[in-house]
mmCIF file of C-alpha atoms in Angstrom:
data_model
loop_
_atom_site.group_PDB
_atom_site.id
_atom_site.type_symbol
_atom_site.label_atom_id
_atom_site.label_comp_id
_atom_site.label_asym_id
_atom_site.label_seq_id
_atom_site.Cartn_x
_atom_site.Cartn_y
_atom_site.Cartn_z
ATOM 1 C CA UNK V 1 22.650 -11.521 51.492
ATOM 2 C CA UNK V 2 21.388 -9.580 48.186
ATOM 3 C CA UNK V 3 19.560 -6.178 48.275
ATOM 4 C CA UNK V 4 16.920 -5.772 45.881
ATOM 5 C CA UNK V 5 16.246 -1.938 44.721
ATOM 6 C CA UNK V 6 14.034 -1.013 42.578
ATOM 7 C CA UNK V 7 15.376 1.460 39.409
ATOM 8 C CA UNK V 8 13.307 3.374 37.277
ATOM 9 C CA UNK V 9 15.387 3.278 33.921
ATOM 10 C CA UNK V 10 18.175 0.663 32.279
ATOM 11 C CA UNK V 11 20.894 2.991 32.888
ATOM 12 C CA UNK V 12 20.289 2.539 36.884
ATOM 13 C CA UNK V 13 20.079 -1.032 36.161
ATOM 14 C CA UNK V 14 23.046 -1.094 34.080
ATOM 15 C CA UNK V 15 25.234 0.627 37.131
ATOM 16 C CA UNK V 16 24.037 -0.789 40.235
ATOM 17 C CA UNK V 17 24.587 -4.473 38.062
ATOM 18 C CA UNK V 18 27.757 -3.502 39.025
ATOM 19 C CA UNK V 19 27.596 -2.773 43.009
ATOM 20 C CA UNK V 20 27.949 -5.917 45.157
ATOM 21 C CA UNK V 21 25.580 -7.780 46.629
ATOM 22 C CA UNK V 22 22.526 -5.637 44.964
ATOM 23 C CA UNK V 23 19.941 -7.390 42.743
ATOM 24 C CA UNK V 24 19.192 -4.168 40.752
ATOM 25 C CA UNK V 25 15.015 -4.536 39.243
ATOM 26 C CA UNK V 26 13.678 -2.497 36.521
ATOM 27 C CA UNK V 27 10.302 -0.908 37.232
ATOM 28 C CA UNK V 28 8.147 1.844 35.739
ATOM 29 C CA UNK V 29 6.894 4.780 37.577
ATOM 30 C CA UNK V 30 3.150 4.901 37.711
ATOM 31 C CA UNK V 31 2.991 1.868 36.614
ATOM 32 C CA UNK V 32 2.058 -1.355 38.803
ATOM 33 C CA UNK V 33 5.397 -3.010 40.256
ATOM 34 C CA UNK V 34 7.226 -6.200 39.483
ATOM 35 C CA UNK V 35 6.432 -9.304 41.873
ATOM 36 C CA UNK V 36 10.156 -8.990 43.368
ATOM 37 C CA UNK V 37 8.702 -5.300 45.117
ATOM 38 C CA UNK V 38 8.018 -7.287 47.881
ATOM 39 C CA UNK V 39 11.613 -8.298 48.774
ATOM 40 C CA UNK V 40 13.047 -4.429 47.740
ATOM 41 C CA UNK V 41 14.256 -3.174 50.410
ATOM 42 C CA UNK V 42 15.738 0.295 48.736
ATOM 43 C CA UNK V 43 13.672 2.295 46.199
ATOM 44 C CA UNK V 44 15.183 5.200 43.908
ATOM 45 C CA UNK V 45 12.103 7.016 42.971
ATOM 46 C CA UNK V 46 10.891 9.633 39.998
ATOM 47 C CA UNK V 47 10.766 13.208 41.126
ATOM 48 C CA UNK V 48 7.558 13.253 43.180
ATOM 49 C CA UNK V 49 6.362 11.612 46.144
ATOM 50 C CA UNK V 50 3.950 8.855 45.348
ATOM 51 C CA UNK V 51 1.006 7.710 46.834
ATOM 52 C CA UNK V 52 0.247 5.568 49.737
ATOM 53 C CA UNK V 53 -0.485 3.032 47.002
ATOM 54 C CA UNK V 54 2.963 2.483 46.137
ATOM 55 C CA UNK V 55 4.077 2.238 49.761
ATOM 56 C CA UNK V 56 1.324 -0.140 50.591
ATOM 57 C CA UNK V 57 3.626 -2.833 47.699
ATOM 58 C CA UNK V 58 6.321 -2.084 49.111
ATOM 59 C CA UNK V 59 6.616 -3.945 52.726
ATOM 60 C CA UNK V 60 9.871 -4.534 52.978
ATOM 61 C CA UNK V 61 11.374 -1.121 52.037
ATOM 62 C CA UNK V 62 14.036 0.184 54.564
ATOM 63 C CA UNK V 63 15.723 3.291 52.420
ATOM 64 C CA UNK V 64 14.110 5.709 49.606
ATOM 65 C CA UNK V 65 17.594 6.731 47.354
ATOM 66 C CA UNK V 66 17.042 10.128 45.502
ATOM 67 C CA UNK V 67 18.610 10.870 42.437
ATOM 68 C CA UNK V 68 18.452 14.747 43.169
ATOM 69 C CA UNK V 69 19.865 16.845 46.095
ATOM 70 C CA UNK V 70 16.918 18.565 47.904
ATOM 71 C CA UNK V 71 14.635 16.652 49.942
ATOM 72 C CA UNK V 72 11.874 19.344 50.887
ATOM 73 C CA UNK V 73 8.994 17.325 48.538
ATOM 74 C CA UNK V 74 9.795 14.100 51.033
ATOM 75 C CA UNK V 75 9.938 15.715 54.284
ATOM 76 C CA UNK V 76 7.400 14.260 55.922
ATOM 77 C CA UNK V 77 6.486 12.001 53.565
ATOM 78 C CA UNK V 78 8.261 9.218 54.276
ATOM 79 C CA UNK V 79 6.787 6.213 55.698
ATOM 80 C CA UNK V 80 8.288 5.830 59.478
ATOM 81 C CA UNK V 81 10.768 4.174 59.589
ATOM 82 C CA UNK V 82 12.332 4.154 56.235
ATOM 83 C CA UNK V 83 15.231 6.325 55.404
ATOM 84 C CA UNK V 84 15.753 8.843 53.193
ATOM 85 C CA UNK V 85 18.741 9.581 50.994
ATOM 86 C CA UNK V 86 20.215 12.757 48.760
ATOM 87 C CA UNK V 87 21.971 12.808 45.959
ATOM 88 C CA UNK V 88 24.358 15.379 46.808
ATOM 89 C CA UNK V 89 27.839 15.306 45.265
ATOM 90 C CA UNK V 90 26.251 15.115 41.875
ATOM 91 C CA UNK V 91 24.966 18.477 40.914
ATOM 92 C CA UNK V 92 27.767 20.606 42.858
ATOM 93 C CA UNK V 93 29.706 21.451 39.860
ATOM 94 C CA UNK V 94 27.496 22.292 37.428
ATOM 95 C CA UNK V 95 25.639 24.438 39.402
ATOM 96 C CA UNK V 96 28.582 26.381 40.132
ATOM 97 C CA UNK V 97 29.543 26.703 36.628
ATOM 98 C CA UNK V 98 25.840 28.464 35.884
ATOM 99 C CA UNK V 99 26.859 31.061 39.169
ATOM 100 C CA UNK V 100 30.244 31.652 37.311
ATOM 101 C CA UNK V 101 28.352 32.118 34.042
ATOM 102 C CA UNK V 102 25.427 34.474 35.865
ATOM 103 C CA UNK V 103 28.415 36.596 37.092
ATOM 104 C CA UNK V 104 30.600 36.435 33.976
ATOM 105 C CA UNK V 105 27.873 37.679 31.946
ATOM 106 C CA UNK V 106 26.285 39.892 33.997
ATOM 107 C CA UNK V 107 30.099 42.006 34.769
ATOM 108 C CA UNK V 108 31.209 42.111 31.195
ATOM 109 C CA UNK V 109 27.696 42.894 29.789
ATOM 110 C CA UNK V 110 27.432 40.162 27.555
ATOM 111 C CA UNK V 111 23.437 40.527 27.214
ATOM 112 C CA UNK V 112 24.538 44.305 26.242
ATOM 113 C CA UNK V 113 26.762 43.472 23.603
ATOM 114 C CA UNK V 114 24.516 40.846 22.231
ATOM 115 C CA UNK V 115 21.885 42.910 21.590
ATOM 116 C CA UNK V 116 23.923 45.540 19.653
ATOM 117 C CA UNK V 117 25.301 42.353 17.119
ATOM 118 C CA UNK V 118 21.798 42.034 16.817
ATOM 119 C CA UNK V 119 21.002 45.550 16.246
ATOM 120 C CA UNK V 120 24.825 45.154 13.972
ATOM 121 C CA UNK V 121 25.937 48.069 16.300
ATOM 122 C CA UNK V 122 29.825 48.155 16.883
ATOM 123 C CA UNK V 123 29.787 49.848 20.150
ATOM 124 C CA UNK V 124 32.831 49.247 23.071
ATOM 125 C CA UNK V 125 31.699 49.626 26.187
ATOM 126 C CA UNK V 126 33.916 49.683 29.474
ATOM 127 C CA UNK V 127 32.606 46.458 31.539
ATOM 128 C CA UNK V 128 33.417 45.284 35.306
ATOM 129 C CA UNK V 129 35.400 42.277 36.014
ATOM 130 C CA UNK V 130 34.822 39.686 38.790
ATOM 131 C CA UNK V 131 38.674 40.309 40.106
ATOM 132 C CA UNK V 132 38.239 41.862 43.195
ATOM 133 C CA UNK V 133 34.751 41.018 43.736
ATOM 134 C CA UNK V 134 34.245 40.040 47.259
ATOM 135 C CA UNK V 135 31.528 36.924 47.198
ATOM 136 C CA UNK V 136 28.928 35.615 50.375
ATOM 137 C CA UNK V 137 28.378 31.929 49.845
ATOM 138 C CA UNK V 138 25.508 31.509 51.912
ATOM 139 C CA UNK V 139 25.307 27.519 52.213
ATOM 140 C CA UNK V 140 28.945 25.580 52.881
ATOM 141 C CA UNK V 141 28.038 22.499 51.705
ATOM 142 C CA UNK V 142 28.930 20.378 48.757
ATOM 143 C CA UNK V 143 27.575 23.547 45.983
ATOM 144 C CA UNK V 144 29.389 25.885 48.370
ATOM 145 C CA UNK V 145 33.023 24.069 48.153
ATOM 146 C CA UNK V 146 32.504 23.594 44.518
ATOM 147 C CA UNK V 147 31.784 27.614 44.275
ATOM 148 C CA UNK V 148 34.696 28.630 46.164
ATOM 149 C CA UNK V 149 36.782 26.530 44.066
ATOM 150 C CA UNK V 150 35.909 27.864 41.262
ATOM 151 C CA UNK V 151 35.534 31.329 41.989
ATOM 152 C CA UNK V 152 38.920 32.076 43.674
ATOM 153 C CA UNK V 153 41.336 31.427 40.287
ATOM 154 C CA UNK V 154 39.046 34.566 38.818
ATOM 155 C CA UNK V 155 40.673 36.497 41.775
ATOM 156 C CA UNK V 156 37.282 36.789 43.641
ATOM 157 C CA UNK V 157 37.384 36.700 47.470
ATOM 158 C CA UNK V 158 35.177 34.144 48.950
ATOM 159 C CA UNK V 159 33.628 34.334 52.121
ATOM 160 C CA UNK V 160 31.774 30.702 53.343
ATOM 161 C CA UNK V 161 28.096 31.018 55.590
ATOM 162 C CA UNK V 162 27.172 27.793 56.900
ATOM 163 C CA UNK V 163 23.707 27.222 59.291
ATOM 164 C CA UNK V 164 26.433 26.795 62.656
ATOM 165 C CA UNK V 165 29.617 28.269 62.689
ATOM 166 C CA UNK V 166 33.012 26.139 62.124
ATOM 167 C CA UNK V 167 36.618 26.876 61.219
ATOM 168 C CA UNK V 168 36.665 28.551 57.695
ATOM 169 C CA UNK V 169 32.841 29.034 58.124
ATOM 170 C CA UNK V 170 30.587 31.555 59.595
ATOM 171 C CA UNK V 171 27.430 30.659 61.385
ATOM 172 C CA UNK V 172 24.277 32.196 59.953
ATOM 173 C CA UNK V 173 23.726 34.383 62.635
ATOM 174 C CA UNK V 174 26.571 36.168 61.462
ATOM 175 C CA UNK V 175 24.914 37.345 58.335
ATOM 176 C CA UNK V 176 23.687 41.171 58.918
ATOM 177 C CA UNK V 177 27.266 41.682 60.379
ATOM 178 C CA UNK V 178 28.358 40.504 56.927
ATOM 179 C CA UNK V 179 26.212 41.523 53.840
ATOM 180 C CA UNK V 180 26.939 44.911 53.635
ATOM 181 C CA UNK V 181 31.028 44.058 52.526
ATOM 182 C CA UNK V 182 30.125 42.139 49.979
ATOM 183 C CA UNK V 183 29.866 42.758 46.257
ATOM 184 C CA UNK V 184 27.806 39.578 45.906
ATOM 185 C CA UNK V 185 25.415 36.883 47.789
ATOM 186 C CA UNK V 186 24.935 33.376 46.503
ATOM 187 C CA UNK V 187 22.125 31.525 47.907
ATOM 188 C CA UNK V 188 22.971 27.788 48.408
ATOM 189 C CA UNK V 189 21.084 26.669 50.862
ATOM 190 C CA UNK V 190 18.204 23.948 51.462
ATOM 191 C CA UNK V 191 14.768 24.703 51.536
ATOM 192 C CA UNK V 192 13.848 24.210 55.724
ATOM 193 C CA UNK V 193 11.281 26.196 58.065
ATOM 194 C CA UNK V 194 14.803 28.203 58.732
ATOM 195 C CA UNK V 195 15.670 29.366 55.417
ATOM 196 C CA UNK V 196 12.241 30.063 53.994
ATOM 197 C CA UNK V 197 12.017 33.275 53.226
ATOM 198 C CA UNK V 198 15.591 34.474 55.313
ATOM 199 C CA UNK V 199 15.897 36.894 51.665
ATOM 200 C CA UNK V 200 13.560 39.386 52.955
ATOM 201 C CA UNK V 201 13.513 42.798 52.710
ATOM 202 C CA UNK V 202 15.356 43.935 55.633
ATOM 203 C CA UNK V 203 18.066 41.517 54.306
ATOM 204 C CA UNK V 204 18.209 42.887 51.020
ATOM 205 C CA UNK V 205 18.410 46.092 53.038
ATOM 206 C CA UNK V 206 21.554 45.176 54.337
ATOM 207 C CA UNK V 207 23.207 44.788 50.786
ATOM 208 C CA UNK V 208 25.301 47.388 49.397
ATOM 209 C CA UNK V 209 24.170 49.709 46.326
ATOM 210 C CA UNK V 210 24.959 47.875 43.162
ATOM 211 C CA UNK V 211 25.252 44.285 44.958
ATOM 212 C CA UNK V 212 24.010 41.185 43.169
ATOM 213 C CA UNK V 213 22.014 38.523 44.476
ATOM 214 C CA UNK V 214 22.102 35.010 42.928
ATOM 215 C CA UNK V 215 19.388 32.445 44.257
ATOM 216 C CA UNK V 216 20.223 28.364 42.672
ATOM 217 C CA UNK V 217 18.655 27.455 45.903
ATOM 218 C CA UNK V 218 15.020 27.141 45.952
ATOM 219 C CA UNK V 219 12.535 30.046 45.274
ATOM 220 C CA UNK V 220 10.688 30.018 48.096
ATOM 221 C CA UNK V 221 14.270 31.476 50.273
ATOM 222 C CA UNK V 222 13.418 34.795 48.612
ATOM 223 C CA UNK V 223 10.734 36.775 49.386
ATOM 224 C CA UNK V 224 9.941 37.696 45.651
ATOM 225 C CA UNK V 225 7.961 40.435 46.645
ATOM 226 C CA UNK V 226 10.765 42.161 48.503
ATOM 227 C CA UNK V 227 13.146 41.285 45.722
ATOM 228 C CA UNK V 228 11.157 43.046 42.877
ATOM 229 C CA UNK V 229 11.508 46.193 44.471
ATOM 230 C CA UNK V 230 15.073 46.040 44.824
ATOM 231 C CA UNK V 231 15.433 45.256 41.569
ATOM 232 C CA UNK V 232 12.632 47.944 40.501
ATOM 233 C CA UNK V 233 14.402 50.647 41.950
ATOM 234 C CA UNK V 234 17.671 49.827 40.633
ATOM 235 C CA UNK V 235 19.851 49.323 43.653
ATOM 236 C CA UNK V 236 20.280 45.437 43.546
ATOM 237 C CA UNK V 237 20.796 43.311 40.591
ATOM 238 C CA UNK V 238 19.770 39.454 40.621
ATOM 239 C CA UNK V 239 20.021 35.992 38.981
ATOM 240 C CA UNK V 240 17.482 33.933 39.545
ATOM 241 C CA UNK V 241 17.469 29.596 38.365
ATOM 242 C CA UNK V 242 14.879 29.246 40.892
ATOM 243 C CA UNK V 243 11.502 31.446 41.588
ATOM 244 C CA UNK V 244 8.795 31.390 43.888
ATOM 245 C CA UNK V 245 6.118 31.069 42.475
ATOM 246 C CA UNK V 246 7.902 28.911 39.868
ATOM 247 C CA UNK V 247 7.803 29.011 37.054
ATOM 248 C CA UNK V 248 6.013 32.465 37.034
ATOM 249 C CA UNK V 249 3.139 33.378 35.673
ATOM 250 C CA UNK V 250 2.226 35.100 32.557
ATOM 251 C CA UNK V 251 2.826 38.975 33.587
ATOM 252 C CA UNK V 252 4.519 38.464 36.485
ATOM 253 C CA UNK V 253 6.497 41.099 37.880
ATOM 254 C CA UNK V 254 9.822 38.803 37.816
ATOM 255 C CA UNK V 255 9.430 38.473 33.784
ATOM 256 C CA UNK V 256 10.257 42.208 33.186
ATOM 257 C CA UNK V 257 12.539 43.604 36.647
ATOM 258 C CA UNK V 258 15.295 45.499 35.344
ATOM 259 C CA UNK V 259 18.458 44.192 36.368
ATOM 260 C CA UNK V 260 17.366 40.263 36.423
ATOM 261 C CA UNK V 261 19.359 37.772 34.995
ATOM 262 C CA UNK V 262 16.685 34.646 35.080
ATOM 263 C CA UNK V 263 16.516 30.823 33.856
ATOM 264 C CA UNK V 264 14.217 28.230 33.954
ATOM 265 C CA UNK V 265 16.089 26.101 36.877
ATOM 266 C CA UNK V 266 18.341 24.788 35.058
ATOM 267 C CA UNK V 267 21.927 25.197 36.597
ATOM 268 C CA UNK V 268 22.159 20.945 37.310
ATOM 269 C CA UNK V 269 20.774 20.515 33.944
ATOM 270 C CA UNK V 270 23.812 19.697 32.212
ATOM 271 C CA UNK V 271 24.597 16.521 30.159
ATOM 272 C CA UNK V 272 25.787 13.659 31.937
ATOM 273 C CA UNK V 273 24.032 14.704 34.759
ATOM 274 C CA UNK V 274 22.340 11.748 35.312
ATOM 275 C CA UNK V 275 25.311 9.244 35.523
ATOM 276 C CA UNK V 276 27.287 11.270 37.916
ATOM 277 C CA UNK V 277 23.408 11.038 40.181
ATOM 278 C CA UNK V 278 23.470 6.962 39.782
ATOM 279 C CA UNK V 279 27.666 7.205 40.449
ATOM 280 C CA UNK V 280 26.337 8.993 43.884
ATOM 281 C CA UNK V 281 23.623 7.058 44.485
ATOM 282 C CA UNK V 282 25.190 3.355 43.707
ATOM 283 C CA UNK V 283 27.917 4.965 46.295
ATOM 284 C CA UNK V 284 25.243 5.113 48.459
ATOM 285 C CA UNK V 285 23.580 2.274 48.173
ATOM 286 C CA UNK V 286 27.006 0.002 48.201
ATOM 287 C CA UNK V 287 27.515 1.058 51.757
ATOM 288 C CA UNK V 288 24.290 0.031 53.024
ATOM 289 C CA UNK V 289 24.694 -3.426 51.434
ATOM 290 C CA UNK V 290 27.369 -3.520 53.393
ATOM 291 C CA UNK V 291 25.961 -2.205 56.186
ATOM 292 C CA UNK V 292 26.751 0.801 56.885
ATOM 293 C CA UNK V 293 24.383 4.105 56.517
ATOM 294 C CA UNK V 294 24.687 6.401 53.643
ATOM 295 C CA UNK V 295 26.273 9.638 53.786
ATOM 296 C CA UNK V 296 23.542 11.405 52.434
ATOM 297 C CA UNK V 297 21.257 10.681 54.990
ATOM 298 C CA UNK V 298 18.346 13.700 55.605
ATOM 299 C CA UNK V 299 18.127 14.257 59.716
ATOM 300 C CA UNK V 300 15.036 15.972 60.219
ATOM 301 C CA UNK V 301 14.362 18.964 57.180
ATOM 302 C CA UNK V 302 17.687 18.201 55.853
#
């Protein structure tokens, strides 16, 4: 028996031509759907939600593929009984190469010594290294591992938080014990009711003077408020991909806090990004044409 899944672009088509027993059909978001909609049964959609228009052409669709790794916009959103899908395993490594970068830059003062080329001052300055550095990966999942790995060969000593505790991992509940003996905390986590706003200020609290805080999670796990006077005093530093509100506003306090390293959410933006989502999601998609369930499947929030 074929599936039929609708793809929003020819370089979906063009892979999932290549995944047994899938009729791959083109379609174009917004737009009004082919005639074979009726007979998809799996849908990989654009970035947002649609509306119950779409689902109402859709009557035979059993599981919604995402090309990107957080499911909080779908949550809920659903219609019942059709499953929902990740794409995570594609964006784990190049969004630990922009924590590696955050850190590099921000320990050997490369935004320092950039300005004085500009400036054409010739000034050494002693830096700090990552060796040494002892590292909270808060969220043991796919971005976590990839993290680790790359962390550990700079001599950095990793320590892995994970919602329940396992062998290698601690549980969450573990984290005030924790953050104060640790030189940095990475925030990898989903966005859920549990980890909205966890970065408050009696968190940050916790943190030891001169500690950095990295957030490629979603914006809304910090409490920006609490953040900005961290940073405003001087005790904490931060990199931010991800902001709540996001992006911010003209004049927003985030735009100016001393210390803050920030980017436009951009640490998956990398090129080839999206063939190694379509590698994940034809993965995907391959085992429930052959009837199994995909890995990625979101339980509940996540």
């Amino acid at each position: 028996m074929t599936l039929t899944v609708l793809v929003p672009d020819d370089e979906g088509l063009n892979v999932l031509a290549e995944v047994p027993r899938v009729l791959p059909v083109r379609y174009q978001w917004g737009e009004p759907v082919p005639p074979e909609a009726a007979k998809a049964e799996v849908l990989i959609p654009g970035k947002h939600p649609p509306g119950e228009q779409l689902w109402r052409t859709l009557p035979n669709l059993k599981l919604i593929q995402l090309l990107a790794a957080g499911a909080e916009d779908w949550v809920g959103k659903v219609p019942d009984g059709v499953l929902l899908s990740t794409c995570r395993g594609a964006h784990g490594g190049s969004t630990a190469e922009w924590v590696v970068a955050a850190l590099l830059s921000m320990y050997r003062k490369l935004d320092v010594f950039a300005a004085a080329q500009r400036e054409q001052r010739w000034e050494r300055q002693t830096a700090d290294t990552l060796q040494g550095k002892r590292v909270l990966i808060v969220g043991a999942g796919d971005l976590g591992r990839h993290l680790r790995r790359r962390l550990e060969p700079f001599d950095a000593r990793c320590t892995m938080v994970g919602m329940t505790a396992r062998e290698g991992v601690h549980g969450v509940r573990e984290l005030p014990a924790l953050l104060g003996m640790h030189d940095v905390v990475v925030l990898m986590v989903p966005l859920t009711s549990r980890t909205r706003g966890m970065v408050d200020a009696e968190f940050l609290a916790e943190m030891p003077d001169g500690a950095v805080l990295i957030n490629v999670a979603r914006g809304a796990v910090v409490l920006t408020e609490a953040l900005v006077a961290e940073l405003t005093t001087g005790r904490l530093r931060a990199a931010l991909d991800v902001t709540d509100p996001e992006p911010p506003p003209p004049g927003h306090p985030l735009w100016t806090a001393p210390g803050l390293l920030l980017t436009p959410h951009i640490g998956g933006a990398v090129r080839g990004v999206r063939g190694r989502s379509y590698a994940v999601a034809a993965a995907e998609i391959a085992r429930y044409a052959g009837g199994e369930l995909p890995d990625n499947l979101v339980h509940g929030e996540y």
